[in-house]
């Protein structure tokens, strides 16, 4: 059966159906539409002003590859300049292969690449070392918690190194939906209040972060990468199966099967959540050790590293943060109930 | 006056004779123990039982209203499940038996009656029905004197006024109303409506909406100011997650909070929300509470057939692995507030959704949102085709932005696209549901009438905009109706 003509240019044969609308489009028109939508998100949300130096968090995976590619196409129109920042968490067998992909991309696109490594920034703690340290605690490992917090910090450091004014990451709509589900299931009101929407505006000296792809569904990102023949690294992290996010991910897959617009419905819900003022996180201060943005005396990264150095990796995880030598406020979330297996990709 | 309406899909609340016990120290326990028994057979079906109680100056008579809500729903799948009129009558008789032992007044209403509801059901009235206010206050005062206990907790709710352990056996005077056998034409119209809906998710949501409207109507006609439903902690946690997935994140506090005042004069209250299903099951078992089972619209449906089923299975499975899941979600729901979007709190109340009666959460001006993306990308993709496309494109319900422009110019008479008129008055969640309803004709007439009324009114207001003086009191008060 011959393919129908493209619904947009009416000339070429349609090569795909858009997951969202079922429209039949040819490859070129789809890529053009995708880029137009990202442009619209950035412009309508006023995410990246002219003259911004934008640090793209590049992991070598499909999302950051597509993001970098699209932003590179749109850079002249937006008036921004791009820098690639890659983070080396020190996960053997996974991160090195991903970094090789990032280097290839940087060479192809002729964009400056900076690699920051955990081992350098965090006193020799690589993710493998963290995983070994947390392995013996009986409950499932919480290395994803560490990885996420430390990666945010590493990205910030890398961005400052290259003199960037904004950080962008490639989170797509599916990621946002999963995060919302996960935060509700774990009762993480602080993250619910902070997350959702377009990103953080950058309070207290932290660089503003945004997610231009957050309204694009994962399937469309993959389709775009396919049609533009982008070279990316597609394996899953070695530690991923233990993460709590897996539950949310499975649920999202089922929901999408039951109702195709479920992902965007969840994103809409996330945008419109109304939380009580008492649930909002405390106003930002500065960490007493490293000076970074923190809502308590110690920022989460320093707190986690503190716990690792003391041989008690779970010190800063979960509620209460008992035992840390900080005289923080009684805290919004100090309660009796421990969150279940506190793995998570941390704050957005 | 309090109308206690219960319309859960699984657990079912019925009255039991605990009223006979005289003393209970804690008023909260009093409310629960004295007012509620919940039957929670795991497969208990979806018959809605609305219980209403009212206190009067003369005697503390309590009325019970039960609406056999999903009876008609069983009917639509009833043919497949073998539920006939005979089965329905049998279940109704069983329910009546139980209700009679409780000793309250009761009403039984069939869902088919939605076809005879007036459009005023969809309007929000600001005050309680005027005739009852004085009586209610007097009743509460005298009850408090009798109890010699300080008012507890939420004084606005009628719990102190509703029970009367001293006179449990006020003979129910002739206020029971029983369902007339439903008119065949209405039954047929109902089954046609539900058969036309494409997905089970949309069916369940529609059923929920119609049930709410019916209970609201019954409460208003009989002058009840409070409606109590029997949602348990587990149910509400599942409902919260389901609402998220349906796009109702803005209204979580109304859907799952303790009190739901969006209807104005009738307040929906959920006193059981601190108890889990298991606790309630044990309670019923220990106190031998009778129950009635009827199949619901999604009984025996496979797990992946609707979002409600999916969420329920997911939450219960996760609960088995992480036992604090349900209570965590419940605690999170307590932190939600009923605020409108930030920044618009000070202004006059905005338009309300036609079906769920919450303030609309869609902002057509802001296009960098999930809603904006769904309406925008089509117009971006088709620059050559002119915008006169509202009736032809299949997803016209998603193109409200465009349709609004072309319809309002042509006048309110709905000749362009009546569907667009209805759709543009719905909130995000209801719009997504309506996508699964291919035609609006089988909907009960009160919905369509009210939609037309509202769009006419909006058009008239727009025409007269330049002549109206802003900030007059009339404007603000009648902004709702």
Short mmCIF file of C-alpha atoms in Angstrom, two decimals, chain B residues 110-338:
data_model
loop_
_atom_site.label_atom_id
_atom_site.label_comp_id
_atom_site.label_asym_id
_atom_site.label_seq_id
_atom_site.Cartn_x
_atom_site.Cartn_y
_atom_site.Cartn_z
CA UNK B 110 -32.26 5.76 39.44
CA UNK B 111 -29.56 7.17 37.21
CA UNK B 112 -32.01 7.48 34.35
CA UNK B 113 -33.38 10.52 36.10
CA UNK B 114 -30.44 12.55 34.85
CA UNK B 115 -32.48 12.95 31.72
CA UNK B 116 -35.00 15.00 33.61
CA UNK B 117 -32.60 17.23 35.51
CA UNK B 118 -32.91 20.99 35.14
CA UNK B 119 -29.96 23.03 33.84
CA UNK B 120 -29.74 24.79 37.19
CA UNK B 121 -27.94 21.75 38.54
CA UNK B 122 -24.82 23.01 36.82
CA UNK B 123 -24.91 26.37 38.45
CA UNK B 124 -23.19 27.26 41.62
CA UNK B 125 -25.25 28.97 44.27
CA UNK B 126 -23.51 31.01 46.85
CA UNK B 127 -25.58 30.40 49.94
CA UNK B 128 -27.31 27.53 51.53
CA UNK B 129 -30.96 27.12 50.72
CA UNK B 130 -32.50 29.91 52.74
CA UNK B 131 -35.23 27.97 54.45
CA UNK B 132 -32.89 25.70 56.26
CA UNK B 133 -30.37 28.07 57.68
CA UNK B 134 -32.18 29.05 60.80
CA UNK B 135 -33.35 25.56 61.53
CA UNK B 136 -29.88 24.17 61.13
CA UNK B 137 -28.32 26.65 63.45
CA UNK B 138 -30.91 26.06 66.10
CA UNK B 139 -30.45 22.34 65.79
CA UNK B 140 -26.72 22.61 66.14
CA UNK B 141 -27.03 24.82 69.20
CA UNK B 142 -29.37 22.54 70.99
CA UNK B 143 -27.27 19.53 70.14
CA UNK B 144 -24.20 21.19 71.53
CA UNK B 145 -26.00 21.98 74.71
CA UNK B 146 -27.01 18.40 75.04
CA UNK B 147 -23.60 17.04 74.42
CA UNK B 148 -21.86 19.40 76.88
CA UNK B 149 -18.85 19.11 74.71
CA UNK B 150 -16.90 21.82 72.97
CA UNK B 151 -17.30 22.06 69.25
CA UNK B 152 -14.80 19.89 67.56
CA UNK B 153 -12.82 20.38 64.48
CA UNK B 154 -14.64 21.69 61.52
CA UNK B 155 -17.55 23.54 62.93
CA UNK B 156 -18.95 24.47 59.60
CA UNK B 157 -19.76 20.87 58.92
CA UNK B 158 -22.82 19.47 60.30
CA UNK B 159 -21.50 16.51 62.17
CA UNK B 160 -22.45 17.74 65.61
CA UNK B 161 -25.89 18.52 64.41
CA UNK B 162 -26.55 15.39 62.62
CA UNK B 163 -26.55 12.79 65.16
CA UNK B 164 -28.82 12.28 67.95
CA UNK B 165 -27.93 9.33 70.05
CA UNK B 166 -30.65 10.10 72.53
CA UNK B 167 -33.49 9.69 70.12
CA UNK B 168 -32.40 7.18 67.63
CA UNK B 169 -35.77 5.83 67.05
CA UNK B 170 -37.62 8.85 65.82
CA UNK B 171 -39.95 7.07 63.55
CA UNK B 172 -39.15 7.84 59.99
CA UNK B 173 -42.03 9.87 58.81
CA UNK B 174 -43.32 9.57 55.35
CA UNK B 175 -40.30 10.99 53.60
CA UNK B 176 -38.91 7.95 51.98
CA UNK B 177 -39.05 8.12 48.30
CA UNK B 178 -38.64 5.09 46.28
CA UNK B 179 -37.56 4.92 42.72
CA UNK B 180 -40.31 4.70 40.23
CA UNK B 181 -39.38 1.94 37.87
CA UNK B 182 -37.25 3.76 35.35
CA UNK B 183 -38.89 4.84 32.16
CA UNK B 184 -37.84 2.57 29.35
CA UNK B 185 -37.06 5.44 27.00
CA UNK B 186 -34.71 6.94 29.53
CA UNK B 187 -33.02 3.62 30.14
CA UNK B 188 -32.51 3.28 26.46
CA UNK B 189 -31.17 6.80 26.16
CA UNK B 190 -28.74 6.09 28.97
CA UNK B 191 -27.46 2.92 27.42
CA UNK B 192 -27.14 4.68 24.11
CA UNK B 193 -25.07 7.38 25.75
CA UNK B 194 -22.73 4.96 27.41
CA UNK B 195 -22.41 2.76 24.40
CA UNK B 196 -21.37 5.72 22.30
CA UNK B 197 -18.42 6.49 24.54
CA UNK B 198 -15.31 4.93 23.15
CA UNK B 199 -13.10 4.20 26.10
CA UNK B 200 -13.75 2.82 29.54
CA UNK B 201 -11.88 5.70 31.13
CA UNK B 202 -14.24 8.22 29.59
CA UNK B 203 -17.22 6.08 30.59
CA UNK B 204 -16.16 5.99 34.19
CA UNK B 205 -15.57 9.71 34.26
CA UNK B 206 -18.92 10.41 32.66
CA UNK B 207 -20.64 8.12 35.12
CA UNK B 208 -18.97 9.90 37.98
CA UNK B 209 -20.06 13.28 36.65
CA UNK B 210 -23.67 12.26 36.09
CA UNK B 211 -23.83 10.64 39.48
CA UNK B 212 -22.53 13.79 41.14
CA UNK B 213 -25.08 15.92 39.37
CA UNK B 214 -27.90 13.63 40.34
CA UNK B 215 -26.91 13.53 43.98
CA UNK B 216 -26.54 17.29 43.94
CA UNK B 217 -30.01 17.64 42.55
CA UNK B 218 -31.53 15.32 45.13
CA UNK B 219 -29.73 17.18 47.89
CA UNK B 220 -30.97 20.52 46.68
CA UNK B 221 -34.57 19.50 46.21
CA UNK B 222 -34.78 18.04 49.67
CA UNK B 223 -32.90 20.90 51.22
CA UNK B 224 -29.78 19.11 52.35
CA UNK B 225 -26.71 21.21 52.73
CA UNK B 226 -24.04 18.58 53.21
CA UNK B 227 -23.33 15.45 51.34
CA UNK B 228 -21.03 12.84 52.85
CA UNK B 229 -19.24 10.32 50.78
CA UNK B 230 -17.47 7.27 51.98
CA UNK B 231 -14.14 7.43 50.25
CA UNK B 232 -11.46 5.75 52.25
CA UNK B 233 -7.78 6.64 52.42
CA UNK B 234 -6.87 3.99 49.89
CA UNK B 235 -9.57 5.07 47.48
CA UNK B 236 -8.56 8.69 47.74
CA UNK B 237 -4.91 7.93 47.14
CA UNK B 238 -5.88 6.04 44.00
CA UNK B 239 -8.22 8.84 43.02
CA UNK B 240 -5.45 11.39 43.44
CA UNK B 241 -3.08 9.52 41.17
CA UNK B 242 -5.85 8.95 38.65
CA UNK B 243 -6.73 12.63 38.65
CA UNK B 244 -3.10 13.46 37.92
CA UNK B 245 -3.11 11.17 34.96
CA UNK B 246 -6.35 12.63 33.69
CA UNK B 247 -5.02 16.16 33.71
CA UNK B 248 -6.90 17.32 36.79
CA UNK B 249 -3.83 18.38 38.72
CA UNK B 250 -5.32 21.78 39.38
CA UNK B 251 -8.33 20.36 41.20
CA UNK B 252 -6.75 17.73 43.40
CA UNK B 253 -7.67 19.54 46.56
CA UNK B 254 -11.35 19.55 45.61
CA UNK B 255 -11.43 16.00 44.36
CA UNK B 256 -9.61 14.42 47.26
CA UNK B 257 -9.74 16.87 50.12
CA UNK B 258 -11.93 16.69 53.13
CA UNK B 259 -14.54 19.15 51.97
CA UNK B 260 -15.50 20.14 48.49
CA UNK B 261 -17.36 23.41 48.27
CA UNK B 262 -17.35 23.98 44.56
CA UNK B 263 -21.11 23.62 44.29
CA UNK B 264 -21.72 26.51 46.63
CA UNK B 265 -24.70 25.60 48.70
CA UNK B 266 -24.10 21.89 48.96
CA UNK B 267 -20.81 20.81 50.46
CA UNK B 268 -19.39 17.38 49.82
CA UNK B 269 -17.55 15.98 52.80
CA UNK B 270 -15.38 12.90 53.16
CA UNK B 271 -15.19 11.89 56.78
CA UNK B 272 -13.76 8.44 56.16
CA UNK B 273 -10.62 9.65 54.51
CA UNK B 274 -8.40 8.74 57.41
CA UNK B 275 -9.23 5.07 57.31
CA UNK B 276 -7.74 2.56 54.97
CA UNK B 277 -9.76 -0.05 53.19
CA UNK B 278 -8.35 -2.76 55.36
CA UNK B 279 -9.41 -1.10 58.58
CA UNK B 280 -12.88 -0.67 57.25
CA UNK B 281 -13.03 -4.26 56.12
CA UNK B 282 -12.05 -5.44 59.56
CA UNK B 283 -14.62 -3.19 61.14
CA UNK B 284 -17.36 -4.51 58.97
CA UNK B 285 -16.34 -8.02 59.64
CA UNK B 286 -16.24 -7.57 63.38
CA UNK B 287 -19.58 -5.82 63.52
CA UNK B 288 -21.27 -7.97 60.89
CA UNK B 289 -22.33 -5.12 58.68
CA UNK B 290 -24.56 -6.25 55.85
CA UNK B 291 -23.69 -5.33 52.32
CA UNK B 292 -25.06 -5.52 48.85
CA UNK B 293 -23.02 -6.30 45.81
CA UNK B 294 -23.75 -5.19 42.30
CA UNK B 295 -21.38 -5.28 39.37
CA UNK B 296 -19.97 -1.94 38.37
CA UNK B 297 -19.16 -0.58 34.98
CA UNK B 298 -15.66 -1.94 35.16
CA UNK B 299 -16.19 -5.21 36.97
CA UNK B 300 -14.17 -7.95 35.33
CA UNK B 301 -12.62 -5.51 32.90
CA UNK B 302 -8.97 -6.29 32.19
CA UNK B 303 -6.40 -4.29 34.04
CA UNK B 304 -5.27 -2.24 31.11
CA UNK B 305 -8.69 -1.18 30.01
CA UNK B 306 -8.90 2.12 31.79
CA UNK B 307 -6.72 4.55 33.64
CA UNK B 308 -8.69 4.00 36.85
CA UNK B 309 -8.04 0.28 36.79
CA UNK B 310 -4.40 0.77 35.95
CA UNK B 311 -3.81 3.17 38.78
CA UNK B 312 -5.65 1.03 41.24
CA UNK B 313 -3.63 -2.03 40.35
CA UNK B 314 -0.42 -0.04 40.39
CA UNK B 315 -0.97 1.62 43.75
CA UNK B 316 -2.06 -1.59 45.42
CA UNK B 317 0.89 -3.47 43.99
CA UNK B 318 3.31 -0.78 45.09
CA UNK B 319 1.68 -0.74 48.49
CA UNK B 320 2.53 -4.41 48.85
CA UNK B 321 6.16 -3.64 48.18
CA UNK B 322 6.43 -0.29 50.00
CA UNK B 323 3.82 -0.33 52.75
CA UNK B 324 3.86 3.41 53.25
CA UNK B 325 2.78 4.32 49.73
CA UNK B 326 -0.88 5.01 50.40
CA UNK B 327 -0.28 7.02 53.53
CA UNK B 328 2.48 8.99 51.81
CA UNK B 329 0.19 9.94 48.95
CA UNK B 330 -2.52 10.81 51.43
CA UNK B 331 -0.21 13.06 53.39
CA UNK B 332 0.82 14.79 50.20
CA UNK B 333 -2.81 15.40 49.36
CA UNK B 334 -3.20 17.19 52.66
CA UNK B 335 -0.65 19.73 51.54
CA UNK B 336 -2.66 20.77 48.53
CA UNK B 337 -4.67 23.93 48.59
CA UNK B 338 -7.64 25.05 46.64
#
